[in-house]
PDB file of C-alpha atoms and ligand atoms in Angstrom:
ATOM      1  CA  UNK A 179     184.825  39.725 -72.967  1.00  0.00           C
ATOM      2  CA  UNK A 180     182.954  38.621 -69.825  1.00  0.00           C
ATOM      3  CA  UNK A 181     182.531  34.884 -69.213  1.00  0.00           C
ATOM      4  CA  UNK A 182     178.986  33.477 -69.504  1.00  0.00           C
ATOM      5  CA  UNK A 183     176.936  33.508 -66.282  1.00  0.00           C
ATOM      6  CA  UNK A 184     176.436  30.065 -64.709  1.00  0.00           C
ATOM      7  CA  UNK A 185     172.666  29.900 -64.141  1.00  0.00           C
ATOM      8  CA  UNK A 186     172.679  26.348 -62.775  1.00  0.00           C
ATOM      9  CA  UNK A 187     171.143  25.722 -59.342  1.00  0.00           C
ATOM     10  CA  UNK A 188     173.410  24.404 -56.564  1.00  0.00           C
ATOM     11  CA  UNK A 189     171.836  20.950 -56.942  1.00  0.00           C
ATOM     12  CA  UNK A 190     172.339  21.028 -60.718  1.00  0.00           C
ATOM     13  CA  UNK A 191     176.034  21.817 -60.166  1.00  0.00           C
ATOM     14  CA  UNK A 192     176.269  19.123 -57.520  1.00  0.00           C
ATOM     15  CA  UNK A 193     174.721  16.406 -59.722  1.00  0.00           C
ATOM     16  CA  UNK A 194     176.583  17.523 -62.872  1.00  0.00           C
ATOM     17  CA  UNK A 195     179.860  16.956 -60.995  1.00  0.00           C
ATOM     18  CA  UNK A 196     178.727  13.800 -59.231  1.00  0.00           C
ATOM     19  CA  UNK A 197     177.202  12.126 -62.331  1.00  0.00           C
ATOM     20  CA  UNK A 198     180.165   9.942 -63.429  1.00  0.00           C
ATOM     21  CA  UNK A 199     180.405   8.530 -59.873  1.00  0.00           C
ATOM     22  CA  UNK A 200     176.714   8.367 -58.919  1.00  0.00           C
ATOM     23  CA  UNK A 201     176.197   4.670 -59.586  1.00  0.00           C
ATOM     24  CA  UNK A 202     179.137   3.758 -57.336  1.00  0.00           C
ATOM     25  CA  UNK A 203     176.940   4.776 -54.386  1.00  0.00           C
ATOM     26  CA  UNK A 204     175.688   1.812 -52.338  1.00  0.00           C
ATOM     27  CA  UNK A 205     172.075   3.069 -52.428  1.00  0.00           C
ATOM     28  CA  UNK A 206     171.946   2.718 -56.234  1.00  0.00           C
ATOM     29  CA  UNK A 207     172.667  -1.025 -56.255  1.00  0.00           C
ATOM     30  CA  UNK A 208     169.062  -2.284 -55.911  1.00  0.00           C
ATOM     31  CA  UNK A 209     167.560  -1.192 -59.223  1.00  0.00           C
ATOM     32  CA  UNK A 210     166.202  -4.560 -60.418  1.00  0.00           C
ATOM     33  CA  UNK A 211     164.556  -5.293 -57.045  1.00  0.00           C
ATOM     34  CA  UNK A 212     163.112  -1.759 -56.929  1.00  0.00           C
ATOM     35  CA  UNK A 213     161.577  -2.113 -60.402  1.00  0.00           C
ATOM     36  CA  UNK A 214     160.195  -5.572 -59.422  1.00  0.00           C
ATOM     37  CA  UNK A 215     158.669  -3.965 -56.321  1.00  0.00           C
ATOM     38  CA  UNK A 216     157.097  -1.094 -58.306  1.00  0.00           C
ATOM     39  CA  UNK A 217     155.626  -3.429 -60.935  1.00  0.00           C
ATOM     40  CA  UNK A 218     154.228  -5.653 -58.174  1.00  0.00           C
ATOM     41  CA  UNK A 219     152.157  -2.843 -56.615  1.00  0.00           C
ATOM     42  CA  UNK A 220     149.566  -2.296 -59.362  1.00  0.00           C
ATOM     43  CA  UNK A 221     148.938  -3.976 -62.713  1.00  0.00           C
ATOM     44  CA  UNK A 222     150.664  -1.961 -65.455  1.00  0.00           C
ATOM     45  CA  UNK A 223     149.940  -3.205 -68.977  1.00  0.00           C
ATOM     46  CA  UNK A 224     152.887  -4.222 -71.162  1.00  0.00           C
ATOM     47  CA  UNK A 225     154.065  -1.355 -73.389  1.00  0.00           C
ATOM     48  CA  UNK A 226     152.571   1.324 -71.077  1.00  0.00           C
ATOM     49  CA  UNK A 227     154.066   4.828 -71.012  1.00  0.00           C
ATOM     50  CA  UNK A 228     156.027   5.446 -67.792  1.00  0.00           C
ATOM     51  CA  UNK A 229     157.417   8.785 -66.599  1.00  0.00           C
ATOM     52  CA  UNK A 230     160.571   8.832 -64.425  1.00  0.00           C
ATOM     53  CA  UNK A 231     160.995  12.257 -62.787  1.00  0.00           C
ATOM     54  CA  UNK A 232     164.450  13.128 -61.457  1.00  0.00           C
ATOM     55  CA  UNK A 233     165.616  10.056 -63.354  1.00  0.00           C
ATOM     56  CA  UNK A 234     169.306  10.725 -62.678  1.00  0.00           C
ATOM     57  CA  UNK A 235     171.536   8.336 -64.600  1.00  0.00           C
ATOM     58  CA  UNK A 236     168.412   6.501 -65.743  1.00  0.00           C
ATOM     59  CA  UNK A 237     168.842   3.271 -63.812  1.00  0.00           C
ATOM     60  CA  UNK A 238     165.082   2.722 -63.303  1.00  0.00           C
ATOM     61  CA  UNK A 239     164.199   4.104 -66.765  1.00  0.00           C
ATOM     62  CA  UNK A 240     166.591   1.690 -68.444  1.00  0.00           C
ATOM     63  CA  UNK A 241     165.386  -1.314 -66.425  1.00  0.00           C
ATOM     64  CA  UNK A 242     161.752  -0.434 -67.286  1.00  0.00           C
ATOM     65  CA  UNK A 243     162.609   0.012 -70.992  1.00  0.00           C
ATOM     66  CA  UNK A 244     164.378  -3.365 -70.870  1.00  0.00           C
ATOM     67  CA  UNK A 245     161.048  -4.843 -69.757  1.00  0.00           C
ATOM     68  CA  UNK A 246     159.219  -3.368 -72.756  1.00  0.00           C
ATOM     69  CA  UNK A 247     157.773  -0.126 -71.334  1.00  0.00           C
ATOM     70  CA  UNK A 248     157.877   3.173 -73.209  1.00  0.00           C
ATOM     71  CA  UNK A 249     159.846   5.433 -70.876  1.00  0.00           C
ATOM     72  CA  UNK A 250     160.459   9.178 -70.573  1.00  0.00           C
ATOM     73  CA  UNK A 251     163.183  10.252 -68.148  1.00  0.00           C
ATOM     74  CA  UNK A 252     163.232  13.855 -66.889  1.00  0.00           C
ATOM     75  CA  UNK A 253     166.121  15.454 -65.014  1.00  0.00           C
ATOM     76  CA  UNK A 254     167.497  18.936 -64.372  1.00  0.00           C
ATOM     77  CA  UNK A 255     171.151  17.858 -64.590  1.00  0.00           C
ATOM     78  CA  UNK A 256     172.808  17.666 -68.007  1.00  0.00           C
ATOM     79  CA  UNK A 257     175.607  15.601 -66.450  1.00  0.00           C
ATOM     80  CA  UNK A 258     173.231  12.969 -65.066  1.00  0.00           C
ATOM     81  CA  UNK A 259     171.351  12.800 -68.390  1.00  0.00           C
ATOM     82  CA  UNK A 260     174.629  12.407 -70.324  1.00  0.00           C
ATOM     83  CA  UNK A 261     175.352   9.284 -68.256  1.00  0.00           C
ATOM     84  CA  UNK A 262     171.760   8.083 -68.729  1.00  0.00           C
ATOM     85  CA  UNK A 263     171.980   8.485 -72.494  1.00  0.00           C
ATOM     86  CA  UNK A 264     175.297   6.618 -72.657  1.00  0.00           C
ATOM     87  CA  UNK A 265     174.001   3.746 -70.498  1.00  0.00           C
ATOM     88  CA  UNK A 266     170.781   3.432 -72.516  1.00  0.00           C
ATOM     89  CA  UNK A 267     172.809   3.175 -75.710  1.00  0.00           C
ATOM     90  CA  UNK A 268     174.972   0.468 -74.118  1.00  0.00           C
ATOM     91  CA  UNK A 269     171.803  -1.382 -73.047  1.00  0.00           C
ATOM     92  CA  UNK A 270     170.294  -0.998 -76.534  1.00  0.00           C
ATOM     93  CA  UNK A 271     167.073   0.651 -75.334  1.00  0.00           C
ATOM     94  CA  UNK A 272     165.319   3.704 -76.674  1.00  0.00           C
ATOM     95  CA  UNK A 273     164.239   6.237 -74.032  1.00  0.00           C
ATOM     96  CA  UNK A 274     163.067   9.824 -74.358  1.00  0.00           C
ATOM     97  CA  UNK A 275     165.326  12.014 -72.171  1.00  0.00           C
ATOM     98  CA  UNK A 276     164.050  15.465 -71.227  1.00  0.00           C
ATOM     99  CA  UNK A 277     166.248  18.051 -69.518  1.00  0.00           C
ATOM    100  CA  UNK A 278     163.866  20.146 -67.450  1.00  0.00           C
ATOM    101  CA  UNK A 279     163.296  21.436 -63.951  1.00  0.00           C
ATOM    102  CA  UNK A 280     160.440  19.230 -62.675  1.00  0.00           C
ATOM    103  CA  UNK A 281     158.840  22.276 -60.997  1.00  0.00           C
ATOM    104  CA  UNK A 282     158.306  23.665 -64.521  1.00  0.00           C
ATOM    105  CA  UNK A 283     157.523  20.406 -66.309  1.00  0.00           C
ATOM    106  CA  UNK A 284     154.560  20.522 -68.695  1.00  0.00           C
ATOM    107  CA  UNK A 285     153.602  17.228 -70.321  1.00  0.00           C
ATOM    108  CA  UNK A 286     150.396  16.019 -71.889  1.00  0.00           C
ATOM    109  CA  UNK A 287     148.261  13.733 -69.694  1.00  0.00           C
ATOM    110  CA  UNK A 288     149.378  10.670 -71.568  1.00  0.00           C
ATOM    111  CA  UNK A 289     151.375   8.613 -69.064  1.00  0.00           C
ATOM    112  CA  UNK A 290     150.082   5.361 -67.565  1.00  0.00           C
ATOM    113  CA  UNK A 291     152.406   5.424 -64.527  1.00  0.00           C
ATOM    114  CA  UNK A 292     155.144   7.537 -62.932  1.00  0.00           C
ATOM    115  CA  UNK A 293     158.028   7.201 -60.501  1.00  0.00           C
ATOM    116  CA  UNK A 294     160.036   9.797 -58.603  1.00  0.00           C
ATOM    117  CA  UNK A 295     162.614   7.832 -56.617  1.00  0.00           C
ATOM    118  CA  UNK A 296     165.521   8.546 -54.284  1.00  0.00           C
ATOM    119  CA  UNK A 297     164.117  12.105 -53.970  1.00  0.00           C
ATOM    120  CA  UNK A 298     164.161  12.726 -57.751  1.00  0.00           C
ATOM    121  CA  UNK A 299     163.936  16.478 -57.115  1.00  0.00           C
ATOM    122  CA  UNK A 300     161.697  16.377 -53.997  1.00  0.00           C
ATOM    123  CA  UNK A 301     163.293  18.521 -51.293  1.00  0.00           C
ATOM    124  CA  UNK A 302     166.275  19.518 -53.434  1.00  0.00           C
ATOM    125  CA  UNK A 303     165.714  23.250 -53.035  1.00  0.00           C
ATOM    126  CA  UNK A 304     167.876  26.349 -53.234  1.00  0.00           C
ATOM    127  CA  UNK A 305     168.753  28.597 -50.278  1.00  0.00           C
ATOM    128  CA  UNK A 306     165.631  30.374 -49.008  1.00  0.00           C
ATOM    129  CA  UNK A 307     163.344  28.590 -51.462  1.00  0.00           C
ATOM    130  CA  UNK A 308     159.859  27.546 -50.309  1.00  0.00           C
ATOM    131  CA  UNK A 309     160.130  23.757 -49.962  1.00  0.00           C
ATOM    132  CA  UNK A 310     156.385  23.158 -49.928  1.00  0.00           C
ATOM    133  CA  UNK A 311     155.749  25.229 -53.088  1.00  0.00           C
ATOM    134  CA  UNK A 312     158.681  23.428 -54.760  1.00  0.00           C
ATOM    135  CA  UNK A 313     157.591  19.869 -53.947  1.00  0.00           C
ATOM    136  CA  UNK A 314     153.928  20.625 -54.575  1.00  0.00           C
ATOM    137  CA  UNK A 315     154.768  21.986 -58.042  1.00  0.00           C
ATOM    138  CA  UNK A 316     156.601  18.742 -58.896  1.00  0.00           C
ATOM    139  CA  UNK A 317     153.712  16.630 -57.591  1.00  0.00           C
ATOM    140  CA  UNK A 318     151.160  18.684 -59.579  1.00  0.00           C
ATOM    141  CA  UNK A 319     153.211  18.441 -62.774  1.00  0.00           C
ATOM    142  CA  UNK A 320     153.475  14.669 -62.381  1.00  0.00           C
ATOM    143  CA  UNK A 321     149.735  14.364 -61.672  1.00  0.00           C
ATOM    144  CA  UNK A 322     148.972  16.462 -64.760  1.00  0.00           C
ATOM    145  CA  UNK A 323     151.064  14.126 -66.923  1.00  0.00           C
ATOM    146  CA  UNK A 324     149.114  11.021 -65.825  1.00  0.00           C
ATOM    147  CA  UNK A 325     145.879   9.427 -66.972  1.00  0.00           C
ATOM    148  CA  UNK A 326     143.216   8.865 -64.285  1.00  0.00           C
ATOM    149  CA  UNK A 327     144.024   6.031 -61.879  1.00  0.00           C
ATOM    150  CA  UNK A 328     147.670   5.820 -63.066  1.00  0.00           C
ATOM    151  CA  UNK A 329     150.056   4.518 -60.361  1.00  0.00           C
ATOM    152  CA  UNK A 330     152.713   6.846 -58.956  1.00  0.00           C
ATOM    153  CA  UNK A 331     155.523   5.669 -56.669  1.00  0.00           C
ATOM    154  CA  UNK A 332     157.600   8.225 -54.774  1.00  0.00           C
ATOM    155  CA  UNK A 333     160.362   7.962 -52.205  1.00  0.00           C
ATOM    156  CA  UNK A 334     161.451  11.098 -50.338  1.00  0.00           C
ATOM    157  CA  UNK A 335     163.511  12.025 -47.268  1.00  0.00           C
ATOM    158  CA  UNK A 336     161.974  11.260 -43.897  1.00  0.00           C
ATOM    159  CA  UNK A 337     161.218  14.336 -41.769  1.00  0.00           C
ATOM    160  CA  UNK A 338     160.939  12.284 -38.546  1.00  0.00           C
ATOM    161  CA  UNK A 339     164.606  11.406 -38.814  1.00  0.00           C
ATOM    162  CA  UNK A 340     165.643  15.084 -38.692  1.00  0.00           C
ATOM    163  CA  UNK A 341     163.332  15.908 -35.784  1.00  0.00           C
ATOM    164  CA  UNK A 342     164.702  12.972 -33.802  1.00  0.00           C
ATOM    165  CA  UNK A 343     168.342  13.935 -34.471  1.00  0.00           C
ATOM    166  CA  UNK A 344     168.139  17.667 -33.752  1.00  0.00           C
ATOM    167  CA  UNK A 345     169.101  18.902 -30.299  1.00  0.00           C
ATOM    168  CA  UNK A 346     168.750  22.296 -28.619  1.00  0.00           C
ATOM    169  CA  UNK A 347     172.444  22.997 -29.353  1.00  0.00           C
ATOM    170  CA  UNK A 348     171.684  22.645 -33.098  1.00  0.00           C
ATOM    171  CA  UNK A 349     168.942  25.216 -32.671  1.00  0.00           C
ATOM    172  CA  UNK A 350     171.282  27.527 -30.725  1.00  0.00           C
ATOM    173  CA  UNK A 351     173.932  27.161 -33.463  1.00  0.00           C
ATOM    174  CA  UNK A 352     171.398  28.122 -36.156  1.00  0.00           C
ATOM    175  CA  UNK A 353     171.630  24.745 -37.839  1.00  0.00           C
ATOM    176  CA  UNK A 354     167.953  23.939 -37.343  1.00  0.00           C
ATOM    177  CA  UNK A 355     164.945  26.216 -36.891  1.00  0.00           C
ATOM    178  CA  UNK A 356     162.086  24.432 -35.082  1.00  0.00           C
ATOM    179  CA  UNK A 357     159.663  27.209 -36.072  1.00  0.00           C
ATOM    180  CA  UNK A 358     160.096  26.425 -39.786  1.00  0.00           C
ATOM    181  CA  UNK A 359     161.731  22.964 -39.653  1.00  0.00           C
ATOM    182  CA  UNK A 360     164.442  24.294 -41.986  1.00  0.00           C
ATOM    183  CA  UNK A 361     167.990  22.889 -41.634  1.00  0.00           C
ATOM    184  CA  UNK A 362     170.750  25.204 -42.823  1.00  0.00           C
ATOM    185  CA  UNK A 363     174.406  24.158 -42.507  1.00  0.00           C
ATOM    186  CA  UNK A 364     177.564  23.109 -44.342  1.00  0.00           C
ATOM    187  CA  UNK A 365     178.408  19.427 -44.336  1.00  0.00           C
ATOM    188  CA  UNK A 366     181.323  17.398 -45.654  1.00  0.00           C
ATOM    189  CA  UNK A 367     180.074  14.436 -47.694  1.00  0.00           C
ATOM    190  CA  UNK A 368     182.252  11.418 -48.291  1.00  0.00           C
ATOM    191  CA  UNK A 369     181.516  10.708 -51.976  1.00  0.00           C
ATOM    192  CA  UNK A 370     183.045   8.185 -54.405  1.00  0.00           C
ATOM    193  CA  UNK A 371     184.869  11.083 -56.135  1.00  0.00           C
ATOM    194  CA  UNK A 372     186.270  12.319 -52.787  1.00  0.00           C
ATOM    195  CA  UNK A 373     185.097  14.552 -49.934  1.00  0.00           C
ATOM    196  CA  UNK A 374     182.928  17.512 -50.933  1.00  0.00           C
ATOM    197  CA  UNK A 375     181.547  20.338 -48.833  1.00  0.00           C
ATOM    198  CA  UNK A 376     177.812  20.730 -49.493  1.00  0.00           C
ATOM    199  CA  UNK A 377     175.668  23.656 -48.370  1.00  0.00           C
ATOM    200  CA  UNK A 378     172.569  21.951 -47.028  1.00  0.00           C
ATOM    201  CA  UNK A 379     169.371  24.000 -46.987  1.00  0.00           C
ATOM    202  CA  UNK A 380     166.393  21.727 -46.510  1.00  0.00           C
ATOM    203  CA  UNK A 381     162.930  21.517 -45.069  1.00  0.00           C
ATOM    204  CA  UNK A 382     161.931  17.892 -44.902  1.00  0.00           C
ATOM    205  CA  UNK A 383     158.336  16.810 -44.485  1.00  0.00           C
ATOM    206  CA  UNK A 384     156.843  14.259 -42.140  1.00  0.00           C
ATOM    207  CA  UNK A 385     154.581  11.684 -43.859  1.00  0.00           C
ATOM    208  CA  UNK A 386     151.193  13.262 -42.948  1.00  0.00           C
ATOM    209  CA  UNK A 387     152.392  16.516 -44.547  1.00  0.00           C
ATOM    210  CA  UNK A 388     153.506  14.663 -47.678  1.00  0.00           C
ATOM    211  CA  UNK A 389     150.185  12.818 -47.866  1.00  0.00           C
ATOM    212  CA  UNK A 390     148.332  16.151 -47.604  1.00  0.00           C
ATOM    213  CA  UNK A 391     150.502  17.649 -50.387  1.00  0.00           C
ATOM    214  CA  UNK A 392     150.097  14.593 -52.636  1.00  0.00           C
ATOM    215  CA  UNK A 393     146.330  14.712 -52.112  1.00  0.00           C
ATOM    216  CA  UNK A 394     146.294  18.445 -52.854  1.00  0.00           C
ATOM    217  CA  UNK A 395     148.292  17.760 -56.040  1.00  0.00           C
ATOM    218  CA  UNK A 396     145.704  15.278 -57.325  1.00  0.00           C
ATOM    219  CA  UNK A 397     146.718  11.869 -55.973  1.00  0.00           C
ATOM    220  CA  UNK A 398     145.077   9.222 -53.824  1.00  0.00           C
ATOM    221  CA  UNK A 399     147.721   7.888 -51.426  1.00  0.00           C
ATOM    222  CA  UNK A 400     146.975   4.185 -50.956  1.00  0.00           C
ATOM    223  CA  UNK A 401     149.872   3.175 -48.704  1.00  0.00           C
ATOM    224  CA  UNK A 402     152.873   4.721 -46.922  1.00  0.00           C
ATOM    225  CA  UNK A 403     155.856   2.456 -46.218  1.00  0.00           C
ATOM    226  CA  UNK A 404     159.426   2.735 -45.033  1.00  0.00           C
ATOM    227  CA  UNK A 405     161.305   3.449 -48.261  1.00  0.00           C
ATOM    228  CA  UNK A 406     165.033   3.655 -47.622  1.00  0.00           C
ATOM    229  CA  UNK A 407     166.971   2.396 -50.629  1.00  0.00           C
ATOM    230  CA  UNK A 408     168.036  -1.207 -50.095  1.00  0.00           C
ATOM    231  CA  UNK A 409     165.258  -1.774 -47.538  1.00  0.00           C
ATOM    232  CA  UNK A 410     162.134  -1.528 -49.675  1.00  0.00           C
ATOM    233  CA  UNK A 411     159.273  -3.693 -48.454  1.00  0.00           C
ATOM    234  CA  UNK A 412     155.601  -3.327 -47.595  1.00  0.00           C
ATOM    235  CA  UNK A 413     156.467  -2.501 -43.982  1.00  0.00           C
ATOM    236  CA  UNK A 414     155.914   0.331 -41.480  1.00  0.00           C
ATOM    237  CA  UNK A 415     158.220   3.365 -41.484  1.00  0.00           C
ATOM    238  CA  UNK A 416     161.114   3.156 -39.088  1.00  0.00           C
ATOM    239  CA  UNK A 417     161.357   6.582 -37.403  1.00  0.00           C
ATOM    240  CA  UNK A 418     165.095   7.073 -37.969  1.00  0.00           C
ATOM    241  CA  UNK A 419     165.302   5.747 -41.514  1.00  0.00           C
ATOM    242  CA  UNK A 420     166.361   7.953 -44.403  1.00  0.00           C
ATOM    243  CA  UNK A 421     163.433   7.693 -46.818  1.00  0.00           C
ATOM    244  CA  UNK A 422     159.675   7.142 -46.863  1.00  0.00           C
ATOM    245  CA  UNK A 423     157.711   5.537 -49.719  1.00  0.00           C
ATOM    246  CA  UNK A 424     154.365   6.866 -50.959  1.00  0.00           C
ATOM    247  CA  UNK A 425     152.255   4.480 -53.055  1.00  0.00           C
ATOM    248  CA  UNK A 426     149.747   6.602 -54.965  1.00  0.00           C
ATOM    249  CA  UNK A 427     147.312   6.755 -57.877  1.00  0.00           C
ATOM    250  CA  UNK A 428     146.203   9.766 -59.907  1.00  0.00           C
ATOM    251  CA  UNK A 429     142.747  10.715 -58.590  1.00  0.00           C
TER     252      UNK A 429
HETATM  253  C1  SAM B 533     169.465  11.275 -55.775  1.00  0.00           C
HETATM  254  S1  SAM B 533     169.192  11.462 -57.507  1.00  0.00           S
HETATM  255  C2  SAM B 533     167.998  10.197 -57.847  1.00  0.00           C
HETATM  256  C3  SAM B 533     168.089   9.709 -59.272  1.00  0.00           C
HETATM  257  C4  SAM B 533     167.216   8.493 -59.608  1.00  0.00           C
HETATM  258  N1  SAM B 533     165.801   8.750 -59.429  1.00  0.00           N
HETATM  259  C5  SAM B 533     167.638   7.297 -58.801  1.00  0.00           C
HETATM  260  O1  SAM B 533     166.804   6.741 -58.061  1.00  0.00           O
HETATM  261  O2  SAM B 533     168.804   6.909 -58.909  1.00  0.00           O
HETATM  262  C6  SAM B 533     168.193  12.928 -57.586  1.00  0.00           C
HETATM  263  C7  SAM B 533     168.037  13.430 -59.028  1.00  0.00           C
HETATM  264  O3  SAM B 533     167.065  14.472 -59.049  1.00  0.00           O
HETATM  265  C8  SAM B 533     167.506  15.451 -59.991  1.00  0.00           C
HETATM  266  N2  SAM B 533     166.843  16.720 -59.678  1.00  0.00           N
HETATM  267  C9  SAM B 533     167.066  17.535 -58.626  1.00  0.00           C
HETATM  268  N3  SAM B 533     166.238  18.588 -58.675  1.00  0.00           N
HETATM  269  C10 SAM B 533     165.481  18.434 -59.796  1.00  0.00           C
HETATM  270  C11 SAM B 533     164.453  19.196 -60.405  1.00  0.00           C
HETATM  271  N4  SAM B 533     164.020  20.340 -59.863  1.00  0.00           N
HETATM  272  N5  SAM B 533     163.921  18.750 -61.558  1.00  0.00           N
HETATM  273  C12 SAM B 533     164.345  17.585 -62.130  1.00  0.00           C
HETATM  274  N6  SAM B 533     165.322  16.823 -61.595  1.00  0.00           N
HETATM  275  C13 SAM B 533     165.874  17.234 -60.439  1.00  0.00           C
HETATM  276  C14 SAM B 533     169.011  15.482 -59.813  1.00  0.00           C
HETATM  277  O4  SAM B 533     169.650  16.075 -60.921  1.00  0.00           O
HETATM  278  C15 SAM B 533     169.314  14.009 -59.641  1.00  0.00           C
HETATM  279  O5  SAM B 533     169.599  13.399 -60.868  1.00  0.00           O
END
């Protein structure tokens, strides 16, 4: 008998394996401050319905549920959602967990706010995949799930950082293609569970591109800030930082 085919994407496999260790990462240690920051941006009525896309182990979902919001957490990784479910039970909060690829997500337009933080699926593409079509699909699906004027907070990787790091020798080695802005290489990541070799295939976007895509997807982008985890503030982007923050509303 042949063994069942593993249809998981590379990122699904990565996060399934990483899930038990994810919250040991330094960048996950600012959840309460991040939720304070989000709730300080726009008024969100108590009890509102909030959508967390690429919710991971549910750290923001759980903190929002703790504060009385009705939360739905969506993620592609069964491993991450298993951790999220366990932690929500420990915290005594009720959250709707949905295992779905955010590029295929179809929800009724019933949510009063949404977050997609620490990438939450943005840019996490497969080899050869069209990064713009991928991220735009996620943005559109989030916009479709929101009521008019609903706040949406997103943090995603900063394209400037890649441009500033790449050198002609990276281009010569095939690691970076300036014609497409695609990076394609193997990297060893030092993770809490030990070193892992990750095949990186990514096309990051610079903020004006992201703003164009968000607008195309049905958002008004009110502000763009530096958004690296642990350094959230209403401040300009630093060119070499890891993440950028987009403060939006459904148009
Ligand atoms: C770096 S984690 C961020 C998790 C969480 N938002 C946080 O701030 O801790 C990225 C998450 O996005 C999920 N993800 C990646 N691609 C996705 C997709 N296409 N649809 C839904 N979730 C996805 C991963 O499984 C992972 O849990």
